[in-house]
Amino acid sequence: MKTVDVAPEKLIDGKAVAGRIMKDLEAEIRSFSAGGRPPRLSVIIVGENPASQVYVGMKVKKAAACGIDSDLIELPADTPEELLLERIDRLNSDRGVDGILVQMPLPGHLDQQKVIERISPSKDVDGFHPCNLGRLAADKPLFISCTPLGITVLLSEYRVRTEGKNVVVAGRSLIVGKPMALLLASRGKTGNATVTICHSKTENLPAVTRTADILIAAIGIPEIIKGDMVREGAVVIDVGTSRIEDPGSKKGYRIAGDVEFDSVYPRASLITPVPGGVGPMTVAMLMKNTLQAAVLARGESDAQR
Ligand code: NAP
């Protein structure tokens, strides 16, 4: 919870950057659509997880705002795995669909990894498929996971140099931590960093995070990163998005990051807020990836003619 006075120049305003990207995308998509149909994104949600419903609602709304057609496929929580996989197969073979997204997490009886692997890598606009993660590791990226991709764009927008810097990525998930570490360690403008990855078995997390010129927190434990875990002048990127009960708020909950803002803010040179930091960039990158998928699909269909 923010109670400190915040100087705008120390805040990384993901909402504003994402807004500019969406505007540019809107123009690109308009010109793409003039040459045929607009890009199309299919979004599948299984069950009624309230946070997931908010996320898919936002994705569908943002898609419409930038000219992407989308359809929201809502399946009941007890959907059998085979049925979900069949649905994905149909979307994979539908030439009118460019991007497929299955909102995570899935109900417990469904194997998330199996579902991810069923999506055609050429329509995997979330960038979660092992082929896409492998391509990133091999320096031949196709679709890059939206959150890490958005973070590299934010770092670049705020002219944060990564080359030669010590970056600590806290979290090693396949959708955030790992692709983030790969991107930052890769050659290129937003790479060339010396990257350390932390996880639940890391001994003495504070000692490691204190070595970071750039600290990326993607753990999912509210406010686990305290001020004394951060080096003076570090750039702090907070990926964490946890709902915590807050009887004082209208909704009865608030969204908390992994970073304890009040104690970390005074030490950081730049910091992302939650909300309004990484989240909006994730959605903008999803739209960018969907356009990329549509461009690829049109190229392939032109080549077949
Ligand atoms: P995840 O799959 O649960 O991964 C969490 C990672 O944190 C794991 O690698 C885990 O280690 C590590 N970890 C757990 N406890 C730790 C500890 N005490 N010290 C150090 N590392 C620890 O989560 P995720 O999908 O990567 O998401 C992380 C957070 O980001 C969540 O809050 C999620 O909601 C949020 N998120 C936000 C966005 C956005 O757009 N803003 C997008 C995606 C995710 P092990 O590997 O050892 O288990």
Coordinates of C-alpha atoms and ligand atoms in Angstrom, one line a residue:
M1 CA 0.0 0.0 0.0
K2 CA 1.4 3.4 -1.0
T3 CA 1.5 6.0 1.8
V4 CA 4.8 7.7 0.9
D5 CA 4.9 10.9 -1.3
V6 CA 5.7 9.7 -4.8
A7 CA 7.8 11.8 -7.2
P8 CA 6.5 11.1 -10.7
E9 CA 10.0 11.0 -12.2
K10 CA 10.8 7.9 -10.1
L11 CA 7.7 6.0 -11.3
I12 CA 7.8 3.8 -14.4
D13 CA 4.4 4.6 -15.8
G14 CA 3.4 1.4 -17.6
K15 CA -0.1 2.6 -18.2
A16 CA 1.1 5.6 -20.2
V17 CA 3.7 3.6 -22.2
A18 CA 1.1 0.9 -23.0
G19 CA -1.4 3.6 -24.0
R20 CA 1.1 5.0 -26.6
I21 CA 1.9 1.5 -27.9
M22 CA -1.8 0.8 -28.2
K23 CA -2.3 4.0 -30.3
D24 CA 0.6 3.0 -32.6
L25 CA -0.8 -0.6 -32.9
E26 CA -4.3 0.8 -33.7
A27 CA -2.8 2.6 -36.8
E28 CA -0.8 -0.5 -37.8
I29 CA -3.8 -2.8 -37.5
R30 CA -6.0 -0.4 -39.5
S31 CA -3.6 -0.5 -42.4
F32 CA -3.2 -4.3 -42.0
S33 CA -7.0 -4.8 -42.0
A34 CA -7.4 -2.6 -45.1
G35 CA -5.5 -5.4 -47.0
G36 CA -8.0 -8.1 -45.9
R37 CA -9.6 -9.1 -42.6
P38 CA -8.6 -7.8 -39.2
P39 CA -6.5 -9.9 -36.9
R40 CA -8.5 -12.4 -34.8
L41 CA -7.9 -13.5 -31.2
S42 CA -9.7 -16.4 -29.6
V43 CA -9.8 -16.3 -25.8
I44 CA -10.8 -19.4 -23.8
I45 CA -11.7 -19.2 -20.1
V46 CA -12.6 -22.2 -18.1
G47 CA -14.6 -21.7 -14.9
E48 CA -15.4 -18.6 -13.0
N49 CA -12.3 -17.4 -11.3
P50 CA -13.1 -13.8 -10.6
A51 CA -9.6 -12.5 -11.3
S52 CA -9.4 -14.4 -14.6
Q53 CA -12.8 -13.0 -15.6
V54 CA -11.5 -9.5 -15.1
Y55 CA -8.3 -10.3 -17.1
V56 CA -10.1 -11.8 -20.1
G57 CA -12.7 -9.0 -20.0
M58 CA -9.8 -6.5 -20.2
K59 CA -8.1 -8.4 -23.0
V60 CA -11.2 -8.6 -25.2
K61 CA -11.9 -4.9 -24.6
K62 CA -8.4 -3.8 -25.4
A63 CA -8.5 -6.0 -28.6
A64 CA -11.6 -4.2 -29.8
A65 CA -10.0 -0.8 -28.9
C66 CA -7.1 -1.4 -31.3
G67 CA -9.1 -3.1 -34.1
I68 CA -8.6 -6.8 -33.3
D69 CA -11.6 -9.1 -33.6
S70 CA -11.9 -11.4 -30.7
D71 CA -14.2 -14.1 -29.5
L72 CA -14.5 -15.1 -25.9
I73 CA -15.2 -18.8 -25.4
E74 CA -16.5 -19.5 -21.9
L75 CA -16.4 -23.1 -20.7
P76 CA -17.8 -24.4 -17.4
A77 CA -15.4 -25.2 -14.6
D78 CA -16.0 -29.0 -15.0
T79 CA -15.1 -29.1 -18.7
P80 CA -13.4 -32.4 -19.4
E81 CA -9.8 -32.0 -20.7
E82 CA -10.5 -33.8 -23.9
L83 CA -13.3 -31.3 -24.8
L84 CA -10.9 -28.4 -24.1
L85 CA -8.2 -29.9 -26.2
E86 CA -10.7 -30.6 -29.1
R87 CA -11.8 -27.0 -28.9
I88 CA -8.1 -25.9 -29.2
D89 CA -7.7 -28.3 -32.2
R90 CA -10.6 -26.6 -33.9
L91 CA -9.1 -23.1 -33.4
N92 CA -5.7 -24.4 -34.5
S93 CA -7.1 -25.4 -37.8
D94 CA -9.4 -22.4 -38.3
R95 CA -7.8 -20.1 -40.8
G96 CA -9.9 -17.2 -39.6
V97 CA -8.2 -17.3 -36.1
D98 CA -4.7 -15.9 -35.7
G99 CA -4.1 -16.0 -32.0
I100 CA -5.3 -18.4 -29.3
L101 CA -5.1 -17.7 -25.6
V102 CA -6.2 -20.0 -22.7
Q103 CA -6.5 -17.9 -19.5
M104 CA -4.5 -19.4 -16.7
P105 CA -4.9 -20.8 -14.0
L106 CA -7.1 -23.6 -15.1
P107 CA -9.3 -25.7 -12.7
G108 CA -7.2 -28.3 -10.9
H109 CA -8.4 -31.3 -13.0
L110 CA -6.9 -29.8 -16.2
D111 CA -3.2 -30.2 -17.0
Q112 CA -2.0 -26.7 -17.8
Q113 CA 1.1 -27.7 -19.6
K114 CA -0.7 -30.2 -21.8
V115 CA -3.2 -27.5 -22.7
I116 CA -0.4 -25.0 -23.5
E117 CA 1.3 -27.6 -25.7
R118 CA -1.9 -28.2 -27.6
I119 CA -1.9 -24.6 -29.0
S120 CA -0.2 -24.4 -32.3
P121 CA 3.1 -22.5 -31.7
S122 CA 2.2 -20.2 -34.7
K123 CA -1.0 -19.1 -32.9
D124 CA 0.6 -19.1 -29.4
V125 CA 0.3 -15.3 -28.8
D126 CA 1.0 -15.7 -25.1
G127 CA 4.4 -17.2 -26.0
F128 CA 4.0 -20.1 -23.4
H129 CA 4.5 -23.0 -25.8
P130 CA 7.8 -24.9 -25.2
C131 CA 8.6 -24.3 -28.9
N132 CA 8.4 -20.5 -28.4
L133 CA 10.3 -20.6 -25.1
G134 CA 12.9 -22.8 -26.8
R135 CA 13.2 -20.4 -29.8
L136 CA 13.8 -17.6 -27.3
A137 CA 16.6 -19.7 -25.7
A138 CA 18.1 -20.4 -29.1
D139 CA 18.1 -16.6 -30.0
K140 CA 15.4 -17.2 -32.7
P141 CA 12.3 -15.9 -31.0
L142 CA 8.9 -16.0 -32.6
F143 CA 6.3 -15.2 -29.9
I144 CA 7.8 -14.0 -26.6
S145 CA 5.8 -14.2 -23.4
C146 CA 4.0 -10.9 -23.0
T147 CA 5.0 -9.9 -19.5
P148 CA 8.8 -10.2 -19.9
L149 CA 8.5 -8.7 -23.4
G150 CA 6.6 -5.7 -21.9
I151 CA 9.2 -5.3 -19.2
T152 CA 12.0 -5.0 -21.8
V153 CA 10.0 -2.4 -23.6
L154 CA 9.5 -0.5 -20.4
L155 CA 13.2 -0.6 -19.5
S156 CA 14.0 0.6 -23.0
E157 CA 11.4 3.4 -22.8
Y158 CA 13.0 4.6 -19.6
R159 CA 16.5 4.3 -21.0
V160 CA 17.5 1.8 -18.4
R161 CA 20.8 0.2 -19.7
T162 CA 21.0 -3.5 -19.1
E163 CA 24.3 -4.2 -20.7
G164 CA 26.8 -5.3 -18.1
K165 CA 24.4 -4.7 -15.3
N166 CA 23.6 -7.2 -12.5
V167 CA 20.0 -8.2 -12.9
V168 CA 18.3 -10.4 -10.4
V169 CA 15.1 -12.1 -11.5
A170 CA 13.1 -13.5 -8.5
G171 CA 10.9 -16.3 -9.8
R172 CA 11.6 -18.9 -12.5
S173 CA 8.2 -19.7 -13.9
L174 CA 7.9 -20.6 -17.6
I175 CA 5.7 -17.6 -18.3
V176 CA 7.6 -14.8 -16.4
G177 CA 10.9 -15.6 -14.7
K178 CA 12.6 -17.9 -17.2
P179 CA 11.8 -16.0 -20.4
M180 CA 12.6 -12.7 -18.5
A181 CA 16.1 -14.1 -17.6
L182 CA 16.6 -15.3 -21.1
L183 CA 15.7 -12.0 -22.7
L184 CA 18.0 -10.0 -20.3
A185 CA 20.9 -12.4 -20.8
S186 CA 20.5 -12.5 -24.6
R187 CA 22.6 -10.4 -27.0
G188 CA 21.0 -7.1 -28.0
K189 CA 19.9 -3.7 -26.8
T190 CA 17.7 -4.9 -23.9
G191 CA 20.0 -7.8 -23.0
N192 CA 23.7 -8.4 -22.3
A193 CA 23.0 -8.3 -18.6
T194 CA 24.6 -10.6 -16.0
V195 CA 21.5 -12.4 -14.7
T196 CA 20.9 -14.3 -11.5
I197 CA 17.7 -16.3 -11.1
C198 CA 16.1 -16.8 -7.6
H199 CA 13.4 -19.3 -6.6
S200 CA 11.9 -20.9 -3.6
K201 CA 15.1 -22.8 -2.8
T202 CA 17.3 -19.8 -3.0
E203 CA 19.3 -19.4 0.3
N204 CA 19.4 -15.9 1.6
L205 CA 17.2 -14.1 -0.9
P206 CA 18.0 -10.7 0.5
A207 CA 21.7 -11.2 0.0
V208 CA 21.1 -11.9 -3.6
T209 CA 18.5 -9.2 -4.3
R210 CA 20.9 -6.6 -2.8
T211 CA 23.4 -7.3 -5.6
A212 CA 20.9 -6.2 -8.2
D213 CA 21.2 -3.1 -10.3
I214 CA 17.9 -4.1 -11.7
L215 CA 15.6 -6.3 -9.6
I216 CA 12.6 -8.0 -11.2
A217 CA 10.2 -9.5 -8.6
A218 CA 7.9 -12.2 -10.0
I219 CA 7.2 -14.4 -7.1
G220 CA 3.5 -13.9 -6.3
I221 CA 4.0 -13.3 -2.5
P222 CA 2.6 -9.9 -1.6
E223 CA 5.2 -7.4 -0.4
I224 CA 7.9 -10.0 0.1
I225 CA 10.6 -7.6 -1.2
K226 CA 11.4 -5.0 1.6
G227 CA 13.5 -1.9 1.5
D228 CA 16.5 -3.6 3.1
M229 CA 16.6 -6.2 0.3
V230 CA 17.2 -3.5 -2.4
R231 CA 20.5 -1.8 -3.3
E232 CA 20.4 2.1 -3.2
G233 CA 19.7 3.3 -6.7
A234 CA 18.4 0.0 -8.1
V235 CA 15.7 -0.1 -10.7
V236 CA 12.8 -2.2 -9.3
I237 CA 10.2 -4.0 -11.5
D238 CA 7.3 -5.5 -9.6
V239 CA 5.5 -8.2 -11.6
G240 CA 3.5 -9.5 -8.6
T241 CA -0.3 -9.2 -8.7
S242 CA -2.0 -10.7 -5.7
R243 CA -5.5 -10.1 -4.5
I244 CA -5.5 -9.4 -0.8
E245 CA -8.5 -8.8 1.4
D246 CA -9.1 -5.2 2.2
P247 CA -12.3 -4.6 4.1
G248 CA -11.7 -0.8 3.8
S249 CA -12.0 -0.9 -0.1
K250 CA -15.2 -0.9 -2.1
K251 CA -14.4 -4.2 -3.7
G252 CA -13.3 -5.8 -0.5
Y253 CA -9.8 -6.5 -1.8
R254 CA -6.8 -4.7 -3.2
I255 CA -4.1 -5.7 -5.7
A256 CA -0.7 -6.0 -4.1
G257 CA 2.7 -6.4 -5.8
D258 CA 5.7 -8.4 -4.6
V259 CA 7.4 -5.2 -3.5
E260 CA 6.6 -3.4 -0.3
F261 CA 6.4 0.0 -2.0
D262 CA 6.8 2.3 1.0
S263 CA 10.1 0.8 2.1
V264 CA 11.5 0.1 -1.4
Y265 CA 10.5 3.4 -3.1
P266 CA 13.1 5.6 -1.2
R267 CA 16.0 3.4 -2.2
A268 CA 15.0 2.8 -5.8
S269 CA 16.0 5.1 -8.7
L270 CA 13.0 3.9 -10.7
I271 CA 10.1 1.7 -9.7
T272 CA 6.9 0.3 -11.2
P273 CA 3.7 0.7 -9.3
V274 CA 1.1 -2.0 -8.9
P275 CA -1.3 -1.5 -10.5
G276 CA -0.3 0.6 -13.4
G277 CA 3.2 -0.7 -14.0
V278 CA 3.8 -4.1 -15.7
G279 CA 0.1 -5.2 -16.1
P280 CA -0.9 -2.8 -18.9
M281 CA 2.3 -3.6 -20.8
T282 CA 1.4 -7.3 -20.7
V283 CA -2.0 -6.6 -22.4
A284 CA -0.3 -4.3 -25.0
M285 CA 2.2 -7.0 -25.9
L286 CA -0.6 -9.5 -26.3
M287 CA -2.1 -7.2 -29.0
K288 CA 1.3 -6.8 -30.6
N289 CA 1.8 -10.6 -30.7
T290 CA -1.7 -11.0 -32.2
L291 CA -0.9 -8.6 -35.0
Q292 CA 2.4 -10.4 -35.6
A293 CA 0.5 -13.8 -35.8
A294 CA -1.9 -12.3 -38.3
V295 CA 0.9 -10.9 -40.4
L296 CA 2.6 -14.3 -40.4
A297 CA -0.6 -16.1 -41.3
R298 CA -1.3 -13.8 -44.2
G299 CA 2.2 -14.2 -45.4
E300 CA 1.8 -18.0 -45.4
S301 CA -1.6 -17.9 -47.1
D302 CA -0.2 -15.5 -49.8
A303 CA 2.8 -17.9 -50.3
Q304 CA 0.3 -20.9 -50.8
R305 CA -1.5 -19.1 -53.7
Ligands
NAP1 P1 4.5 -18.9 -10.3 O1 4.4 -19.7 -11.5 O2 3.8 -19.2 -9.0 O3 6.1 -18.7 -10.0 C1 6.5 -18.1 -8.8 C2 8.0 -18.2 -8.7 O4 8.4 -17.6 -7.5 C3 8.5 -19.7 -8.7 O5 9.6 -19.8 -9.5 C4 8.9 -19.9 -7.2 O6 9.9 -20.8 -7.0 C5 9.3 -18.5 -6.8 N1 9.2 -18.4 -5.4 C6 8.2 -18.8 -4.5 N2 8.5 -18.4 -3.3 C7 9.7 -17.8 -3.3 C8 10.5 -17.2 -2.3 N3 10.2 -17.2 -1.0 N4 11.7 -16.7 -2.7 C9 12.1 -16.7 -4.0 N5 11.3 -17.2 -5.0 C10 10.1 -17.8 -4.6 O7 4.1 -17.4 -10.6 P2 4.1 -16.5 -12.0 O8 3.1 -17.0 -12.9 O9 5.5 -16.4 -12.5 O10 3.7 -15.1 -11.4 C11 4.4 -14.4 -10.4 C12 3.5 -13.2 -10.0 O11 3.4 -12.3 -11.1 C13 2.1 -13.5 -9.6 O12 1.7 -12.6 -8.6 C14 1.3 -13.3 -10.8 O13 -0.1 -13.0 -10.5 C15 2.0 -12.1 -11.4 N6 1.9 -11.9 -12.8 C16 1.6 -10.7 -13.2 C17 1.5 -10.4 -14.6 C18 1.2 -9.0 -15.0 O14 0.9 -8.8 -16.2 N7 1.4 -8.0 -14.1 C19 1.7 -11.5 -15.5 C20 2.0 -12.7 -15.1 C21 2.1 -13.0 -13.7 P3 9.9 -22.4 -7.4 O15 10.1 -22.4 -8.9 O16 11.0 -23.0 -6.6 O17 8.5 -22.8 -7.0

